[in-house]
Short mmCIF file of C-alpha atoms in Angstrom, two decimals:
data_model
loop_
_atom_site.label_atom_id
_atom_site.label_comp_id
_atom_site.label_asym_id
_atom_site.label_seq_id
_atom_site.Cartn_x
_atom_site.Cartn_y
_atom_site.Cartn_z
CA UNK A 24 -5.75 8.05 13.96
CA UNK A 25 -5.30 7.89 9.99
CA UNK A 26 -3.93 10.68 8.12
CA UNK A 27 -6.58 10.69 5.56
CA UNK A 28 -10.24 10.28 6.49
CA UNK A 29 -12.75 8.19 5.00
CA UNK A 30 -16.04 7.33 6.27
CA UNK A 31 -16.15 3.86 7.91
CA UNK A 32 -18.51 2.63 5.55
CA UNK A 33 -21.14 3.28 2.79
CA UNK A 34 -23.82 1.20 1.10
CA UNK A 35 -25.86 0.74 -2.51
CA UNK A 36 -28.03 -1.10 -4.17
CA UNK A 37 -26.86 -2.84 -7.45
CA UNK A 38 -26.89 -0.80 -10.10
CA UNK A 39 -26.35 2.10 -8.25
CA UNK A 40 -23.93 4.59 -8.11
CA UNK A 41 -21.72 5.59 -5.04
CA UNK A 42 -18.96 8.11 -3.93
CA UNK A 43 -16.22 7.50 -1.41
CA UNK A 44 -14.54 10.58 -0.23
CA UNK A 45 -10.80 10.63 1.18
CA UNK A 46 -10.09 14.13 3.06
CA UNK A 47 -6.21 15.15 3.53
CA UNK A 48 -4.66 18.34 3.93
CA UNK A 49 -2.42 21.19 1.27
CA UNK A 50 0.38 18.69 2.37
CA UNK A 51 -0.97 15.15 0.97
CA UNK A 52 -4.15 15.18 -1.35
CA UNK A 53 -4.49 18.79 -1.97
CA UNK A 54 -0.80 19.47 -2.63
CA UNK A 55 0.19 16.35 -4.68
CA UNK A 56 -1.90 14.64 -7.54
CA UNK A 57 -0.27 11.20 -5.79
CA UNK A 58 -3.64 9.97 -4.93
CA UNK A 59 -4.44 6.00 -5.31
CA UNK A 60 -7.38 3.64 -4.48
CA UNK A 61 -7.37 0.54 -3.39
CA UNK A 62 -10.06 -2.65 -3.03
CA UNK A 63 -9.76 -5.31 -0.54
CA UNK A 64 -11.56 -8.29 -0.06
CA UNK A 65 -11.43 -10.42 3.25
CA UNK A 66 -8.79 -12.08 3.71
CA UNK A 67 -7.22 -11.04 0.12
CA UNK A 68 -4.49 -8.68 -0.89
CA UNK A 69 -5.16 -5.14 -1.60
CA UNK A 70 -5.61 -4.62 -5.45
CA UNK A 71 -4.72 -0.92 -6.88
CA UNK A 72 -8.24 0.28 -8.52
CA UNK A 73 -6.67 4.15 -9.54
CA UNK A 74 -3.39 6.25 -9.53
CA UNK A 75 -2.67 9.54 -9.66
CA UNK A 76 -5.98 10.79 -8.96
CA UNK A 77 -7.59 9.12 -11.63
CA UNK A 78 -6.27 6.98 -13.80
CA UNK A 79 -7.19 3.11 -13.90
CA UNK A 80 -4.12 0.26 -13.73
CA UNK A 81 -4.47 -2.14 -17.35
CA UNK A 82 -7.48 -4.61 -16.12
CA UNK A 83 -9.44 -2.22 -13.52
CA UNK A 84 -13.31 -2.00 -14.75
CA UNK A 85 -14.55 1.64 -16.38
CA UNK A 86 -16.85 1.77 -13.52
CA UNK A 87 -14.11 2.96 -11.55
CA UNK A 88 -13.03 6.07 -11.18
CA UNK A 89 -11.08 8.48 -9.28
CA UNK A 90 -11.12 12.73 -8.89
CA UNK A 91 -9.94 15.32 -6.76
CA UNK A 92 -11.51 18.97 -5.71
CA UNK A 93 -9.06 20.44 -2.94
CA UNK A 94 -7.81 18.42 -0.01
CA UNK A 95 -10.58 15.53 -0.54
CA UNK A 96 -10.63 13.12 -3.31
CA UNK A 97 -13.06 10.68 -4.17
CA UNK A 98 -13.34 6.87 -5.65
CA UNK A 99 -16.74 6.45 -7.69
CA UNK A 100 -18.21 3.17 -8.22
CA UNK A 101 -21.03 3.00 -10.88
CA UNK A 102 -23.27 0.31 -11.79
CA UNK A 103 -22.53 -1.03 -8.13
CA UNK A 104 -22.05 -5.04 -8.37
CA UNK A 105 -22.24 -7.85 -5.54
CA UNK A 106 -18.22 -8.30 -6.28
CA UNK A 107 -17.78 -4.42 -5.67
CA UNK A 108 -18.83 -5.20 -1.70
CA UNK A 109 -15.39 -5.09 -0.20
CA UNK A 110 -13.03 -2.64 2.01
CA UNK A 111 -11.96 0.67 -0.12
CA UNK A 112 -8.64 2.33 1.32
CA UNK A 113 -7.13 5.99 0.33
CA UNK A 114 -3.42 6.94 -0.28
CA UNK A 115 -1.31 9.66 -0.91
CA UNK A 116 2.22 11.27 -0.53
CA UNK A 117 2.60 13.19 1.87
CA UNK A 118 5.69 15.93 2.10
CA UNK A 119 5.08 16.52 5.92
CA UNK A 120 7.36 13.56 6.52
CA UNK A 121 8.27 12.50 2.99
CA UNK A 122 5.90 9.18 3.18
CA UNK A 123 2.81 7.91 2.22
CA UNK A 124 -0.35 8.01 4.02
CA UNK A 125 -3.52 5.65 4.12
CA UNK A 126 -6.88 6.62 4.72
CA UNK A 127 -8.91 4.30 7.58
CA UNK A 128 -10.69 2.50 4.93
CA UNK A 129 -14.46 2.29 4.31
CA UNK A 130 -16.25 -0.55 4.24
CA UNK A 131 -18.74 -0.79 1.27
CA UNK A 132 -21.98 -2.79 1.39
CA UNK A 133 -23.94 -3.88 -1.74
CA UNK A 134 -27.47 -4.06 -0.48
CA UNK B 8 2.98 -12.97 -14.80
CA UNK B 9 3.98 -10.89 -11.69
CA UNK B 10 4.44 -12.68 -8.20
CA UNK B 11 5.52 -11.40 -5.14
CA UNK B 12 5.91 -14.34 -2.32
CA UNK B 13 6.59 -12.86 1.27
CA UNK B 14 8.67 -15.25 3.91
CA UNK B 15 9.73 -14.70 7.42
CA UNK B 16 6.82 -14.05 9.76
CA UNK B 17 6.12 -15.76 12.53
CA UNK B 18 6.34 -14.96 16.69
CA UNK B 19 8.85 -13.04 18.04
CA UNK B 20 8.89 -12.06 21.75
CA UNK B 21 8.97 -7.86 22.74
CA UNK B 22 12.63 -6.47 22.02
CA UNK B 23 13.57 -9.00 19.47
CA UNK B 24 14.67 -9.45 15.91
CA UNK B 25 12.67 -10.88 12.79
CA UNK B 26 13.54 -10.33 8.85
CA UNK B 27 11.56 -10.91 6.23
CA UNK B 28 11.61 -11.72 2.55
CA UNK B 29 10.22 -11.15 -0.48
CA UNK B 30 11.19 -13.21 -3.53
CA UNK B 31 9.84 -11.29 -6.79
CA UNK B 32 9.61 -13.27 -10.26
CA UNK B 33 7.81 -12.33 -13.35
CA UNK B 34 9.54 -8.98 -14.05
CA UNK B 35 12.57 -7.15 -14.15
CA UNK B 36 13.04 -6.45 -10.21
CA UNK B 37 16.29 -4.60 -10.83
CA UNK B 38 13.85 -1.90 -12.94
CA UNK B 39 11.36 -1.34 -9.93
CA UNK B 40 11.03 0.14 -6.32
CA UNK B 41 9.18 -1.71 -3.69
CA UNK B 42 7.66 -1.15 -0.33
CA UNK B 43 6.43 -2.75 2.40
CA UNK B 44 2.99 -1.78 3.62
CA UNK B 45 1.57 -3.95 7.02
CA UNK B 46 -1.72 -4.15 8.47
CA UNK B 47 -2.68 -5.06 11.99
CA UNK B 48 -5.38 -7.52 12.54
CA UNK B 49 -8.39 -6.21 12.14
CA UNK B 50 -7.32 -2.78 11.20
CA UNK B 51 -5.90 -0.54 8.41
CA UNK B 52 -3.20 -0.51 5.79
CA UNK B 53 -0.04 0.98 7.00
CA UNK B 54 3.31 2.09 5.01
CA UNK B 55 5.72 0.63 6.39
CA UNK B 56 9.23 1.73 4.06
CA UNK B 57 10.02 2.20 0.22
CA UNK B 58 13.22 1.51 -1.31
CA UNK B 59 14.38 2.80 -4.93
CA UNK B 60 15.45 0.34 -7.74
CA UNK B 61 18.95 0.18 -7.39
CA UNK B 62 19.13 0.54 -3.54
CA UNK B 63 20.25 4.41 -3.57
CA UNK B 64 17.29 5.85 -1.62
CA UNK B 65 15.05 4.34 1.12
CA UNK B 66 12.30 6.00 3.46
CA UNK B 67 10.70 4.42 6.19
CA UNK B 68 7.40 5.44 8.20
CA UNK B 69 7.90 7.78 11.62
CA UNK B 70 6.66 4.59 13.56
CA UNK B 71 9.55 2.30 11.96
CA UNK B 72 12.18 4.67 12.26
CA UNK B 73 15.45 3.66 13.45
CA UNK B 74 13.92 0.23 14.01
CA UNK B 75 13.45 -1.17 10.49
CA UNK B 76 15.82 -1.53 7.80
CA UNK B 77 14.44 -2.14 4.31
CA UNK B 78 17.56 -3.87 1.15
CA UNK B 79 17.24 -5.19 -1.52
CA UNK B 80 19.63 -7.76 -4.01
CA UNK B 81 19.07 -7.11 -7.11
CA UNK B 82 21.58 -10.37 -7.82
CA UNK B 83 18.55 -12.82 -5.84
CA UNK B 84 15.47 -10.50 -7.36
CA UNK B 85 14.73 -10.49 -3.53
CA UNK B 86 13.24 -7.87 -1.28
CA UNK B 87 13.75 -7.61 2.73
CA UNK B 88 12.64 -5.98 5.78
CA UNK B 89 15.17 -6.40 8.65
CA UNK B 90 12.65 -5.54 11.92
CA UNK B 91 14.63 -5.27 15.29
CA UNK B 92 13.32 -4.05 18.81
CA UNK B 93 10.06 -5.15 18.48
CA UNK B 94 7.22 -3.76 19.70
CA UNK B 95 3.23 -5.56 20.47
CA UNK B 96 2.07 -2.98 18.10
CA UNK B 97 4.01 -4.06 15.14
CA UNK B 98 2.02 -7.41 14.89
CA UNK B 99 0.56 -7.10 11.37
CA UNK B 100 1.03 -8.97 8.28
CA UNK B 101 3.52 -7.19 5.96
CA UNK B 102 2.84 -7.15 2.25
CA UNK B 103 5.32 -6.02 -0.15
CA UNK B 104 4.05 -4.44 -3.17
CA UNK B 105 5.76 -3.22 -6.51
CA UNK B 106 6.08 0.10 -7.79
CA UNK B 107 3.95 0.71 -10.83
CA UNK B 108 6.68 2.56 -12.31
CA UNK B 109 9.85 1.89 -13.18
CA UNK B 110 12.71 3.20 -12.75
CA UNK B 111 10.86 5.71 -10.43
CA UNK B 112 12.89 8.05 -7.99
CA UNK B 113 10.14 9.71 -6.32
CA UNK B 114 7.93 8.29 -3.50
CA UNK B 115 4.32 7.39 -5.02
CA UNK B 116 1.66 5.10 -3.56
CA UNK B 117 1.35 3.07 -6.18
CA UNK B 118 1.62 0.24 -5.59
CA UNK B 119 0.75 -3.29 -7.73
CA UNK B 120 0.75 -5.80 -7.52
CA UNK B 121 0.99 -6.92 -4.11
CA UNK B 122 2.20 -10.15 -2.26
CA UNK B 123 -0.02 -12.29 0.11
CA UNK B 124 1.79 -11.32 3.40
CA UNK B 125 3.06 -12.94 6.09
CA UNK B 126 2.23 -12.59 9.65
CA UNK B 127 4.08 -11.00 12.30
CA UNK B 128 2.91 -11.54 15.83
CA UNK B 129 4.72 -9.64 18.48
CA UNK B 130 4.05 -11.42 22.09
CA UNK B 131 5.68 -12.65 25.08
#
C-alpha cells in the first residue's frame, strides 16, 4: 500500500481541464511544502512536471500546475492534450522515517 | 546536456549480490545529490536511497535497509547501488535521478532528470 493516495485513474476530453489529488498525512504533504509531480509515459522515464508544491522545472508547459490545501495536494492539467495521456505519480518527504514517499500513481486518459 | 546512463542489472538468484552503476555527464556531479528510485513491473515508483554531494549523508528506504548500500566517486562522476541478499520483491528497474538542487543537504523529491534504468530480476 502507497503512502500517498491517488486515484487510479482519471479522464478528459481535450481541452479540458482536470485535477489529480495526492492525500498524505501532518507528517508528509501537510507538514512539508516538499511536494513534486511527476509524468510518465510507457515505457519512458519519469519526467519532474512541479516541485515544492508548485513550482514548474525550466521547460514544463504553463498548463501545469501544482497546490496544496492540508494533507492533499493536487496536479492540474488545463487545456488537456493527447500527449498529456500518461501515468501521473505524487511525492513528498516524509519525517516519519526521514524518506520520501510516492503516491500509487493515476493513470490519465485523454478521451 | 544532462545524462544519466544506469549499468548493472540483470538476474540474480534469491540471497545474492548485484551492484549497479550510474555514469553521470553533462554537469558538475560533485555539486549534486542523487537517488535511486525502482519500480516493479507493472507497478509504482519506489525510493529506493539518496546520497548527499560529497558522500557525507545517505538514507535508504525501510524496505532496503541494511541490505543496500548507496556511494558515490566523485573522481569517476559515477553513482552506485551495491544490492546484497536479494529478495523476489526487489525485481524492478532502478533509475537514478539527480537532485534539482545543488549542493542540497536536505532530503527533497526532486528529482531531474532521470536515467533510463536498468532491470533487476530477482529469480531462482
Amino acid at each position: 500500500q502507497s503512502a500517498l493516495t491517488q486515484p487510479a485513474s482519471v479522464s478528459g476530453s481535450p481541452g479540458q481541464s482536470i485535477t489529480i489529488s495526492c492525500t498524505g498525512t501532518s507528517s508528509d504533504v501537510g507538514g512539508y511544502n516538499y511536494v513534486s509531480w511527476y509524468q510518465q509515459h510507457p515505457g519512458k522515464a519519469p519526467k519532474l512536471m512541479i516541485y515544492d508544491v508548485s513550482n514548474r522545472p525550466s521547460g514544463v508547459s504553463n498548463r501545469f500546475s501544482g497546490s496544496k490545501s492540508g494533507n492533499t495536494a493536487s496536479l492540474t492539467i488545463s487545456g488537456l492534450q493527447a500527449e498529456d495521456e500518461a501515468d501521473y505519480y505524487c511525492s513528498s518527504y516524509t519525517s516519519s522515517s526521514t524518506s520520501v514517499v510516492f503516491g500509487g500513481g493515476t493513470k490519465l486518459t485523454v478521451l | 546536456q544532462v545524462q544519466l546512463v544506469e549499468s548493472g542489472g540483470g538476474v540474480v538468484q534469491p540471497g545474492g549480490s548485484l551492484r549497479l552503476s550510474c555514469a553521470a555527464s553533462g554537469f558538475t556531479f560533485s555539486s549534486y545529490g542523487m537517488h535511486w528510485v525502482r519500480q516493479a513491473p507493472g507497478k509504482g515508483l519506489e525510493w529506493v536511497a539518496f546520497i548527499r554531494y560529497d558522500g557525507s549523508n545517505k538514507y535508504y528506504a525501510d524496505s532496503v535497509k541494511g541490505r543496500f548500500t548507496i556511494s558515490r566517486d566523485n573522481s569517476k562522476n559515477t553513482l552506485y547501488l551495491q544490492m546484497n541478499s536479494l529478495r523476489a520483491e526487489d525485481t524492478a528497474v532502478y533509475y537514478c535521478a539527480k537532485d534539482r538542487l545543488a549542493y542540497s543537504i536536505e532530503l527533497r523529491p526532486s528529482f531531474d532528470p532521470w536515467g533510463q534504468g536498468t532491470l533487476v530480476t530477482v529469480s531462482s
